Tab-separated table of C-alpha atoms and ligand atoms in Angstrom:
chain	number	residue	atom	x	y	z
A	285	MET	CA	0.000	0.000	0.000
A	286	LYS	CA	1.354	3.405	-0.956
A	287	PRO	CA	2.073	5.741	1.987
A	288	SER	CA	-0.226	8.413	0.537
A	289	VAL	CA	-3.144	6.010	0.499
A	290	ILE	CA	-2.462	5.040	4.107
A	291	VAL	CA	-2.551	8.719	5.017
A	292	VAL	CA	-5.866	9.155	3.242
A	293	ILE	CA	-7.395	6.144	4.933
A	294	LEU	CA	-6.021	7.143	8.329
A	295	CYS	CA	-7.325	10.668	8.086
A	296	LEU	CA	-10.666	9.310	6.939
A	297	ILE	CA	-10.830	7.272	10.111
A	298	VAL	CA	-9.461	9.936	12.458
A	299	LEU	CA	-10.940	13.206	11.286
A	300	GLN	CA	-12.706	13.670	8.003
A	301	THR	CA	-12.106	17.417	7.582
A	302	ASN	CA	-8.342	16.947	7.461
A	303	CYS	CA	-8.706	14.909	4.326
A	304	GLU	CA	-9.264	18.048	2.292
A	305	ASP	CA	-5.490	18.447	2.367
A	306	LYS	CA	-5.327	15.360	0.252
A	307	CYS	CA	-7.626	16.833	-2.347
A	308	HIS	CA	-6.336	18.294	-5.607
A	309	PRO	CA	-6.871	22.091	-5.510
A	310	LYS	CA	-9.117	21.958	-8.591
A	311	CYS	CA	-11.323	19.258	-7.078
A	312	ILE	CA	-14.056	18.951	-4.527
A	313	CYS	CA	-13.548	15.707	-2.669
A	314	GLN	CA	-16.456	14.050	-0.937
A	315	THR	CA	-16.614	10.523	0.366
A	316	LYS	CA	-18.594	9.179	-2.555
A	317	ILE	CA	-18.275	11.928	-5.156
A	318	LEU	CA	-15.202	13.542	-6.660
A	319	ARG	CA	-15.604	16.619	-8.833
A	320	CYS	CA	-12.693	18.210	-10.690
A	321	LEU	CA	-13.024	21.213	-12.945
A	322	GLY	CA	-10.718	22.712	-15.569
A	323	PHE	CA	-8.082	19.992	-15.506
A	324	THR	CA	-5.005	20.097	-17.731
A	325	GLN	CA	-2.769	17.223	-18.804
A	326	ASP	CA	-0.463	17.939	-15.836
A	327	ASP	CA	-3.366	17.900	-13.391
A	328	ILE	CA	-4.622	14.527	-14.541
A	329	GLU	CA	-1.148	13.017	-14.212
A	330	SER	CA	-0.362	14.677	-10.867
A	331	ASP	CA	0.094	12.934	-7.526
A	332	ALA	CA	-2.387	15.360	-5.991
A	333	PHE	CA	-5.059	13.944	-8.266
A	334	ALA	CA	-4.030	10.351	-7.540
A	335	ASN	CA	-4.326	11.147	-3.844
A	336	SER	CA	-7.832	12.497	-4.329
A	337	ILE	CA	-9.079	9.090	-5.367
A	338	THR	CA	-10.422	6.680	-2.801
A	339	THR	CA	-12.017	3.283	-3.163
A	340	ASP	CA	-15.286	4.597	-1.702
A	341	LEU	CA	-15.984	6.790	-4.693
A	342	GLU	CA	-19.179	6.099	-6.573
A	343	ARG	CA	-19.027	8.998	-8.995
A	344	ILE	CA	-16.119	10.855	-10.537
A	345	HIS	CA	-16.616	14.012	-12.601
A	346	ILE	CA	-13.630	15.482	-14.406
A	347	THR	CA	-15.107	18.111	-16.692
A	348	ASP	CA	-14.550	21.364	-18.571
A	349	GLY	CA	-10.815	21.062	-18.924
A	350	ASN	CA	-8.167	20.670	-21.556
A	351	ILE	CA	-6.792	17.161	-21.436
A	352	GLN	CA	-5.293	16.008	-24.708
A	353	GLU	CA	-4.740	12.401	-23.749
A	354	LEU	CA	-6.270	10.160	-21.114
A	355	PRO	CA	-3.358	8.279	-19.509
A	356	ARG	CA	-3.309	4.583	-18.703
A	357	ASN	CA	-5.007	3.646	-15.439
A	358	LEU	CA	-6.799	6.972	-15.321
A	359	VAL	CA	-8.276	6.415	-11.866
A	360	GLY	CA	-7.865	2.754	-11.070
A	361	SER	CA	-5.343	0.026	-11.541
A	362	CYS	CA	-5.597	-3.679	-10.926
A	363	ALA	CA	-1.905	-4.370	-11.327
A	364	ASP	CA	-1.210	-2.610	-8.029
A	365	ASP	CA	-2.620	-3.416	-4.629
A	366	SER	CA	-6.295	-3.356	-3.802
A	367	SER	CA	-6.269	0.353	-2.898
A	368	TYR	CA	-6.730	1.009	-6.611
A	369	HIS	CA	-9.700	-1.260	-7.153
A	370	LEU	CA	-12.613	1.116	-7.613
A	371	ASP	CA	-15.351	-1.437	-7.163
A	372	SER	CA	-17.917	1.125	-6.019
A	373	LEU	CA	-17.484	3.423	-8.988
A	374	VAL	CA	-20.619	3.464	-11.156
A	375	LYS	CA	-20.328	6.772	-12.961
A	376	LEU	CA	-17.408	8.417	-14.733
A	377	ASP	CA	-18.037	11.784	-16.330
A	378	LEU	CA	-15.335	13.113	-18.664
A	379	GLN	CA	-17.292	15.592	-20.753
A	380	ASN	CA	-15.947	18.859	-22.185
A	381	ASN	CA	-12.232	18.148	-22.000
A	382	MET	CA	-11.047	18.307	-25.631
A	383	ILE	CA	-9.819	14.738	-25.174
A	384	GLN	CA	-8.176	13.483	-28.370
A	385	LYS	CA	-6.646	10.224	-27.329
A	386	ILE	CA	-7.906	7.450	-25.082
A	387	ASN	CA	-5.329	4.840	-24.238
A	388	GLY	CA	-6.271	1.177	-24.351
A	389	GLN	CA	-5.671	0.796	-20.626
A	390	THR	CA	-7.364	4.000	-19.538
A	391	LEU	CA	-10.526	2.529	-18.070
A	392	HIS	CA	-8.953	-0.059	-15.837
A	393	CYS	CA	-10.190	-1.584	-12.653
A	394	MET	CA	-13.610	-0.012	-12.383
A	395	LYS	CA	-15.403	-3.219	-13.139
A	396	ASN	CA	-18.803	-2.052	-11.951
A	397	LEU	CA	-18.914	1.129	-14.003
A	398	GLU	CA	-22.392	1.654	-15.421
A	399	GLU	CA	-22.205	5.097	-16.960
A	400	LEU	CA	-19.469	6.716	-19.018
A	401	ASN	CA	-19.836	10.208	-20.404
A	402	LEU	CA	-17.369	11.301	-23.078
A	403	ALA	CA	-19.610	13.983	-24.607
A	404	ASN	CA	-18.112	17.120	-26.141
A	405	ASN	CA	-14.582	15.970	-26.754
A	406	GLN	CA	-12.323	15.618	-29.801
A	407	TRP	CA	-11.684	11.893	-29.751
A	408	ASN	CA	-9.553	10.638	-32.590
A	409	VAL	CA	-10.733	7.037	-32.421
A	410	SER	CA	-7.685	4.877	-32.797
A	411	THR	CA	-7.590	1.393	-34.199
A	412	VAL	CA	-4.483	0.733	-32.094
A	413	HIS	CA	-6.566	0.926	-28.940
A	414	THR	CA	-9.620	-1.071	-29.960
A	415	ARG	CA	-9.855	-2.534	-26.464
A	416	THR	CA	-10.836	0.821	-24.964
A	417	PHE	CA	-14.057	-0.431	-23.348
A	418	THR	CA	-13.241	-4.082	-22.753
A	419	ASN	CA	-12.758	-3.699	-18.997
A	420	ILE	CA	-16.108	-2.111	-18.308
A	421	GLN	CA	-18.466	-4.945	-19.093
A	422	GLN	CA	-21.249	-3.692	-16.800
A	423	LEU	CA	-21.625	-0.477	-18.774
A	424	LYS	CA	-25.251	0.545	-19.309
A	425	LYS	CA	-24.902	4.043	-20.657
A	426	LEU	CA	-22.294	5.404	-23.046
A	427	ASN	CA	-22.491	9.041	-24.078
A	428	LEU	CA	-20.533	9.896	-27.212
A	429	SER	CA	-22.553	12.977	-28.082
A	430	ASN	CA	-20.366	15.375	-30.079
A	431	ALA	CA	-17.388	13.373	-28.860
A	432	LEU	CA	-15.429	12.854	-32.053
A	433	HIS	CA	-12.695	14.920	-33.660
A	434	ASP	CA	-14.106	17.593	-35.976
A	435	GLN	CA	-11.371	17.448	-38.563
A	436	ILE	CA	-11.598	13.754	-39.320
A	437	ASP	CA	-13.988	12.348	-41.910
A	438	SER	CA	-16.971	10.834	-40.135
A	439	ARG	CA	-16.653	7.744	-42.324
A	440	ASP	CA	-13.254	7.079	-40.722
A	441	HIS	CA	-14.724	7.605	-37.267
A	442	ILE	CA	-17.478	5.112	-38.008
A	443	LYS	CA	-15.011	2.576	-39.372
A	444	HIS	CA	-12.785	2.867	-36.302
A	445	LEU	CA	-15.663	2.962	-33.816
A	446	ARG	CA	-16.997	-0.242	-35.345
A	447	LEU	CA	-13.730	-1.982	-34.476
A	448	VAL	CA	-13.714	-0.565	-30.958
A	449	PHE	CA	-17.335	-1.590	-30.382
A	450	LEU	CA	-16.858	-5.058	-31.864
A	451	GLU	CA	-13.953	-5.627	-29.501
A	452	SER	CA	-15.906	-4.349	-26.483
A	453	GLY	CA	-18.803	-6.789	-26.312
A	454	LEU	CA	-20.952	-4.403	-24.294
A	455	ASP	CA	-23.939	-6.680	-23.979
A	456	LYS	CA	-25.393	-4.800	-21.011
A	457	LEU	CA	-25.434	-1.458	-22.788
A	458	GLU	CA	-28.887	0.131	-22.720
A	459	VAL	CA	-28.277	3.725	-23.798
A	460	LEU	CA	-25.956	4.833	-26.568
A	461	ALA	CA	-25.728	8.490	-27.593
A	462	LEU	CA	-24.007	9.122	-30.927
A	463	ASP	CA	-25.737	12.403	-31.742
A	464	ASN	CA	-24.045	15.523	-33.132
A	465	ASN	CA	-21.179	13.691	-34.792
A	466	LYS	CA	-21.700	14.485	-38.505
A	467	PHE	CA	-22.229	10.776	-39.224
A	468	SER	CA	-23.107	10.285	-42.877
A	469	VAL	CA	-23.298	6.493	-43.153
A	470	TYR	CA	-25.335	3.863	-41.355
A	471	ASP	CA	-24.912	0.768	-43.457
A	472	LYS	CA	-24.997	-3.005	-43.010
A	473	ASP	CA	-21.657	-3.087	-41.210
A	474	THR	CA	-22.831	-0.481	-38.723
A	475	ALA	CA	-26.072	-2.408	-38.267
A	476	ASN	CA	-24.076	-5.551	-37.509
A	477	VAL	CA	-22.145	-3.763	-34.783
A	478	MET	CA	-25.300	-2.311	-33.241
A	479	CYS	CA	-26.654	-5.847	-33.181
A	480	THR	CA	-23.958	-6.838	-30.689
A	481	PHE	CA	-25.524	-4.422	-28.184
A	482	SER	CA	-28.235	-6.920	-27.457
A	483	ALA	CA	-29.708	-5.009	-24.494
A	484	LEU	CA	-29.877	-1.619	-26.210
A	485	LYS	CA	-32.984	0.404	-25.376
A	486	ARG	CA	-32.173	3.913	-26.531
A	487	LEU	CA	-30.131	4.850	-29.572
A	488	ASN	CA	-29.603	8.538	-30.234
A	489	LEU	CA	-28.425	9.417	-33.738
A	490	ALA	CA	-29.962	12.906	-33.828
A	491	HIS	CA	-28.210	15.870	-35.469
A	492	ASN	CA	-26.086	13.846	-37.846
A	493	ILE	CA	-26.288	13.876	-41.658
A	494	LEU	CA	-27.606	10.376	-42.274
A	495	PRO	CA	-29.595	10.079	-45.518
A	496	SER	CA	-30.847	6.587	-44.660
A	497	LEU	CA	-30.397	3.728	-42.212
A	498	THR	CA	-29.973	0.057	-42.941
A	499	PHE	CA	-31.233	-2.106	-40.122
A	500	TYR	CA	-30.616	-5.407	-41.779
A	501	HIS	CA	-31.420	-8.096	-39.214
A	502	VAL	CA	-34.904	-9.283	-38.506
A	503	LYS	CA	-33.806	-10.160	-34.984
A	504	CYS	CA	-31.757	-7.206	-33.892
A	505	LEU	CA	-32.185	-4.567	-31.210
A	506	THR	CA	-35.170	-6.492	-29.925
A	507	HIS	CA	-35.319	-4.332	-26.778
A	508	LEU	CA	-35.133	-0.993	-28.546
A	509	GLU	CA	-37.523	1.531	-27.008
A	510	TYR	CA	-36.412	4.779	-28.582
A	511	LEU	CA	-34.630	5.558	-31.811
A	512	ASP	CA	-33.822	9.215	-32.372
A	513	VAL	CA	-32.984	10.119	-35.961
A	514	SER	CA	-34.289	13.675	-35.734
A	515	TYR	CA	-32.428	16.424	-37.598
A	516	ASN	CA	-30.687	14.200	-40.104
A	517	SER	CA	-30.728	14.226	-43.908
A	518	ILE	CA	-33.472	11.693	-44.500
A	519	SER	CA	-35.471	12.871	-47.509
A	520	THR	CA	-37.059	9.588	-48.523
A	521	PHE	CA	-37.179	5.878	-47.676
A	522	GLU	CA	-36.359	2.666	-49.455
A	523	ASP	CA	-39.313	0.618	-50.599
A	524	TYR	CA	-41.009	-1.166	-47.712
A	525	SER	CA	-40.571	-4.481	-49.513
A	526	ASN	CA	-36.815	-4.043	-48.977
A	527	HIS	CA	-36.444	-5.817	-45.679
A	528	ASN	CA	-33.175	-4.104	-44.855
A	529	GLY	CA	-34.996	-0.804	-44.680
A	530	LEU	CA	-35.688	1.094	-41.494
A	531	LEU	CA	-39.491	0.997	-41.604
A	532	PHE	CA	-39.743	-2.758	-42.027
A	533	SER	CA	-37.206	-3.284	-39.229
A	534	LEU	CA	-39.077	-1.001	-36.844
A	535	ASP	CA	-42.235	-3.048	-37.416
A	536	GLN	CA	-40.243	-6.170	-36.546
A	537	ILE	CA	-38.877	-4.616	-33.350
A	538	LYS	CA	-42.393	-3.534	-32.416
A	539	LYS	CA	-43.323	-7.214	-32.088
A	540	THR	CA	-41.037	-7.532	-29.055
A	541	SER	CA	-40.723	-3.968	-27.740
A	542	ASN	CA	-42.860	-0.815	-27.524
A	543	VAL	CA	-40.526	1.134	-29.801
A	544	SER	CA	-40.790	4.874	-30.515
A	545	VAL	CA	-39.010	6.733	-33.276
A	546	ASN	CA	-38.297	10.417	-33.813
A	547	PHE	CA	-38.105	11.729	-37.402
A	548	ILE	CA	-38.603	15.437	-36.646
A	549	GLY	CA	-36.328	17.867	-38.479
A	550	ASN	CA	-35.730	15.792	-41.589
A	551	GLU	CA	-36.466	17.375	-44.959
A	552	PHE	CA	-38.855	14.984	-46.618
A	553	ASP	CA	-39.186	15.031	-50.361
A	554	CYS	CA	-42.902	14.408	-50.941
A	555	ASP	CA	-42.867	12.785	-54.354
A	556	CYS	CA	-44.132	9.339	-55.359
A	557	HIS	CA	-41.299	7.632	-53.430
A	558	LEU	CA	-42.576	8.975	-50.118
A	559	GLN	CA	-45.984	7.398	-50.491
A	560	GLY	CA	-44.701	4.206	-48.857
A	561	PHE	CA	-43.632	6.191	-45.784
A	562	HIS	CA	-46.986	7.970	-45.674
A	563	ASP	CA	-48.867	4.680	-45.833
A	564	TRP	CA	-46.559	3.228	-43.170
A	565	LEU	CA	-47.197	6.219	-40.876
A	566	LYS	CA	-50.915	5.578	-41.209
A	567	ARG	CA	-50.808	1.862	-40.488
A	568	THR	CA	-47.802	1.205	-38.214
A	569	GLU	CA	-48.104	0.446	-34.517
A	570	VAL	CA	-44.657	1.920	-33.904
A	571	HIS	CA	-45.016	5.113	-31.887
A	572	VAL	CA	-43.843	7.970	-34.124
A	573	PHE	CA	-42.919	11.065	-32.144
A	574	GLN	CA	-44.968	14.123	-33.277
A	575	LYS	CA	-46.291	12.168	-36.233
A	576	ASN	CA	-48.589	15.034	-37.231
A	577	LYS	CA	-45.744	17.519	-37.441
A	578	LEU	CA	-43.710	15.771	-40.137
A	579	THR	CA	-43.887	18.020	-43.185
A	580	CYS	CA	-43.036	18.006	-46.857
A	581	HIS	CA	-39.959	20.016	-47.629
A	582	ASP	CA	-40.011	19.943	-51.411
A	583	GLY	CA	-42.271	19.840	-54.389
A	584	LEU	CA	-45.910	20.627	-54.992
A	585	LEU	CA	-46.864	19.564	-51.481
A	586	PHE	CA	-44.397	21.969	-49.836
A	587	ASN	CA	-45.151	22.643	-46.161
A	588	ARG	CA	-48.088	20.212	-46.054
A	589	THR	CA	-47.997	17.713	-43.208
A	590	ILE	CA	-47.354	14.225	-44.508
A	591	MET	CA	-50.320	12.824	-42.581
A	592	SER	CA	-52.694	15.326	-44.242
A	593	VAL	CA	-51.717	14.349	-47.778
A	594	GLN	CA	-53.727	11.630	-49.555
A	595	SER	CA	-51.803	8.615	-50.896
A	596	ALA	CA	-52.777	9.491	-54.454
A	597	GLU	CA	-51.279	12.973	-54.137
A	598	PHE	CA	-47.700	11.681	-53.918
A	599	LYS	CA	-46.660	12.051	-57.536
A	600	CYS	CA	-43.426	12.082	-59.394
A	601	PHE	CA	-42.726	15.026	-61.655
A	602	SER	CA	-44.351	14.812	-65.069
A	603	VAL	CA	-44.565	17.264	-68.000
A	604	ASN	CA	-48.246	18.038	-67.438
A	605	SER	CA	-48.037	18.751	-63.697
A	606	SER	CA	-49.879	22.042	-63.213
A	607	SER	CA	-47.062	24.289	-61.969
A	608	ASN	CA	-44.826	23.386	-64.902
A	609	ARG	CA	-47.434	23.474	-67.632
A	610	SER	CA	-47.171	27.120	-68.727
A	611	GLY	CA	-43.363	27.089	-68.447
A	612	ASN	CA	-43.160	24.000	-70.613
A	613	LYS	CA	-45.464	25.453	-73.234
A	614	ALA	CA	-43.272	28.532	-73.572
A	615	ALA	CA	-40.142	26.381	-73.868
A	616	ILE	CA	-41.699	24.227	-76.585
A	617	GLY	CA	-42.819	27.367	-78.468
A	618	VAL	CA	-39.284	28.756	-78.499
A	619	LEU	CA	-37.858	25.424	-79.705
A	620	VAL	CA	-40.336	25.149	-82.595
A	621	THR	CA	-39.643	28.714	-83.722
A	622	MET	CA	-35.882	28.110	-83.701
A	623	PHE	CA	-36.287	24.900	-85.671
A	624	VAL	CA	-38.373	26.604	-88.369
A	625	LEU	CA	-35.860	29.469	-88.653
A	626	LEU	CA	-32.982	26.986	-88.955
A	627	ALA	CA	-34.801	25.071	-91.711
A	628	ILE	CA	-35.434	28.298	-93.683
A	629	PHE	CA	-31.800	29.372	-93.272
A	630	LEU	CA	-30.442	26.008	-94.447
A	631	SER	CA	-32.773	25.947	-97.476
A	632	ALA	CA	-31.628	29.445	-98.460
A	633	ILE	CA	-27.955	28.431	-98.243
A	634	ALA	CA	-28.657	25.270	-100.209
A	635	TYR	CA	-30.287	27.328	-102.948
A	636	ILE	CA	-27.470	29.870	-103.159
A	637	LYS	CA	-24.682	27.280	-103.111
A	638	ARG	CA	-26.459	24.757	-105.350
A	639	ASP	CA	-23.489	24.542	-107.782
A	640	THR	CA	-20.948	23.790	-105.048
A	641	ILE	CA	-23.212	21.120	-103.637
A	642	LYS	CA	-23.536	19.481	-107.022
A	643	HIS	CA	-19.734	19.381	-107.284
A	644	PHE	CA	-19.416	17.965	-103.772
A	645	VAL	CA	-21.882	15.137	-104.541
A	646	THR	CA	-20.048	14.105	-107.737
A	647	SER	CA	-16.710	13.960	-105.847
A	648	PHE	CA	-18.100	11.009	-103.893
A	649	LYS	CA	-18.042	8.983	-107.062
A	650	ARG	CA	-14.284	8.477	-106.633
A	651	PRO	CA	-14.102	6.910	-103.181
A	652	SER	CA	-11.370	4.252	-103.751
A	653	MET	CA	-8.671	6.877	-104.341
A	654	ALA	CA	-9.499	8.857	-101.242
A	655	LYS	CA	-9.587	5.731	-99.061
A	656	LYS	CA	-6.196	4.482	-100.247
A	657	HIS	CA	-4.701	7.851	-99.502
A	658	LEU	CA	-6.100	7.844	-95.978
A	659	LEU	CA	-4.982	4.285	-95.257
A	660	GLY	CA	-1.495	5.088	-96.467
A	661	ASN	CA	-1.255	8.019	-94.104
A	662	TYR	CA	-2.592	6.003	-91.235
A	663	SER	CA	-0.104	3.133	-91.537
A	664	SER	CA	2.818	5.494	-91.898
A	665	VAL	CA	1.794	7.180	-88.655
A	666	ASN	CA	1.797	3.789	-86.991
A	667	ASN	CA	5.279	3.007	-88.234
A	668	GLU	CA	6.582	6.286	-87.011
A	669	ASN	CA	5.203	5.492	-83.558
A	670	ALA	CA	6.843	2.079	-83.591
A	671	THR	CA	10.281	3.540	-84.341
A	672	ASP	CA	9.790	6.101	-81.595
A	673	ILE	CA	9.348	3.332	-79.066
A	674	GLU	CA	12.408	1.424	-80.280
A	675	VAL	CA	14.537	4.557	-79.939
B	39	NAG	C1	-5.561	10.821	-35.545
B	39	NAG	O1	-4.755	9.710	-35.181
B	39	NAG	C2	-3.949	9.194	-36.229
B	39	NAG	C3	-3.262	7.933	-35.727
B	39	NAG	O2	-2.818	8.054	-34.417
B	39	NAG	C4	-2.968	10.268	-36.664
B	39	NAG	O3	-2.181	9.779	-37.719
B	39	NAG	C5	-3.765	11.486	-37.135
B	39	NAG	O4	-2.883	12.521	-37.484
B	39	NAG	C6	-4.699	11.966	-36.046
B	39	NAG	N1	-5.530	13.033	-36.589
B	39	NAG	C7	-5.707	14.212	-35.976
B	39	NAG	C8	-6.563	15.200	-36.676
B	39	NAG	O5	-5.216	14.456	-34.887
B	40	NAG	C1	-24.923	13.196	-23.267
B	40	NAG	O1	-24.252	14.322	-22.768
B	40	NAG	C2	-24.747	15.553	-23.280
B	40	NAG	C3	-23.835	16.653	-22.800
B	40	NAG	O2	-23.817	16.716	-21.442
B	40	NAG	C4	-26.176	15.729	-22.799
B	40	NAG	O3	-26.707	16.929	-23.317
B	40	NAG	C5	-27.006	14.547	-23.280
B	40	NAG	O4	-28.309	14.644	-22.756
B	40	NAG	C6	-26.388	13.236	-22.842
B	40	NAG	N1	-27.092	12.140	-23.476
B	40	NAG	C7	-27.635	11.157	-22.780
B	40	NAG	C8	-28.316	10.078	-23.554
B	40	NAG	O5	-27.583	11.110	-21.570
B	41	NAG	C1	-45.520	2.876	-25.784
B	41	NAG	O1	-44.680	4.026	-25.801
B	41	NAG	C2	-45.363	5.229	-25.966
B	41	NAG	C3	-44.358	6.354	-26.100
B	41	NAG	O2	-43.362	6.268	-25.147
B	41	NAG	C4	-46.312	5.448	-24.790
B	41	NAG	O3	-47.006	6.660	-24.960
B	41	NAG	C5	-47.280	4.278	-24.710
B	41	NAG	O4	-48.090	4.397	-23.574
B	41	NAG	C6	-46.514	2.967	-24.652
B	41	NAG	N1	-47.445	1.862	-24.745
B	41	NAG	C7	-47.410	0.795	-23.932
B	41	NAG	C8	-48.408	-0.269	-24.172
B	41	NAG	O5	-46.592	0.712	-23.028
B	42	NAG	C1	-45.567	26.418	-43.200
B	42	NAG	O1	-46.712	26.164	-42.392
B	42	NAG	C2	-46.647	26.708	-41.099
B	42	NAG	C3	-47.845	26.238	-40.309
B	42	NAG	O2	-48.911	25.897	-41.124
B	42	NAG	C4	-46.573	28.241	-41.215
B	42	NAG	O3	-46.499	28.811	-39.928
B	42	NAG	C5	-45.333	28.601	-42.000
B	42	NAG	O4	-45.257	30.012	-42.196
B	42	NAG	C6	-45.346	27.921	-43.362
B	42	NAG	N1	-44.065	28.160	-44.008
B	42	NAG	C7	-43.954	28.543	-45.277
B	42	NAG	C8	-42.581	28.806	-45.770
B	42	NAG	O5	-44.920	28.657	-45.988
B	43	NAG	C1	-50.690	13.796	-67.110
B	43	NAG	O1	-51.407	13.371	-68.249
B	43	NAG	C2	-51.811	11.998	-68.214
B	43	NAG	C3	-52.429	11.657	-69.581
B	43	NAG	O2	-53.135	12.725	-70.083
B	43	NAG	C4	-52.783	11.799	-67.075
B	43	NAG	O3	-53.181	10.443	-67.007
B	43	NAG	C5	-52.071	12.197	-65.779
B	43	NAG	O4	-52.967	12.094	-64.702
B	43	NAG	C6	-51.546	13.618	-65.865
B	43	NAG	N1	-50.747	13.895	-64.694
B	43	NAG	C7	-50.889	15.000	-63.974
B	43	NAG	C8	-49.939	15.148	-62.837
B	43	NAG	O5	-51.698	15.844	-64.245
């Protein structure tokens, strides 16, 4: 046991107020809760911080700082003696720290951790440290809202996160927040990874730029209660008969769980392709959040609520659709006029140059000569090229 830890434990037993000496100046140390504000890299690696940690802690908040890299054994370590086993710790809050790097052995020896908040950071997800979450198997809530590095393509983030998640096996996870991350792809591979979170109840994908979601498995996310895809870039849906599509999958999930979905803030394109979504909205038992407020963003039905439109009104653009009719007529008129003028012009030229044309036509009666000449030229060009290469 380290001397510092003995001091902490002793002072805890003897007189609790004295323990404040053992608290990092930027922290508030209570028996079960530790709060540290405005930490820097030096603070997180300091002895003063290490001394602020006790095995009684249930919640640790280290927020609003500037910590580039989370070191190994951030708060606990199992390699050392039992004074570093944080078995009571259930919540670790690391939001707002500009964290870029999370070491593979950062989250060690907090085996009962249930909630991890990494929101509002700049995590550059690394494929070197795919085992980031493997030691926190009891995790129920993971907050990665706006957690990823701004200057890295979201497709890379997704690719790397997939590896990290696949390695983690978080089968107790109930809440996963991935909102505000500029995610642009949710494909089969992503769906496969989500499937490993077999206890997932709430999935937040709001405020990304997803144009569509592939859900893929009939038996996946069977406990899902809330899917938030509000404020994304969904403008239309795949045909319902495509069983990888979101709507079909939600109906499947509904068989085992009272699932709700939020589509608010997407810009729906109300043409013939959206009719399937409209019909689904009308018939589905899935609870759709503010169903009556989903509106058409484009086309003839602009600003109408989708629920108020009749199935037959969802049409694809055609030449005779009323708003285009007059415009089209004008365009056709202009084209016809130009064509007539061109015909008149060409006839006039033909008449004036009738002698030249006659001469031109007769010249075609000697084609063999012309052809030979052309072929000769062509083969000589080829030979020239061949010599060039040899030289
Ligand atoms: C992210 O991490 C990779 C690998 O460690 C590194 O090559 C890259 O420069 C980092 N990107 C940023 C924006 O920090
Ligand atoms: C994640 O953290 C952010 C920032 O504190 C918060 O606004 C959001 O509600 C959290 N999400 C969940 C699912 O708890
Ligand atoms: C299903 O969920 C919705 C929305 O959360 C709720 O209003 C409704 O009462 C739930 N239904 C049942 C049967 O639990
Ligand atoms: C759309 O409809 C809403 C409510 O009916 C109205 O307040 C709003 O001004 C309309 N927007 C446009 C651009 O017409
Ligand atoms: C366009 O014209 C066709 C044939 O005249 C008609 O069947 C169709 O309903 C029209 N479409 C619209 C959008 O008016």
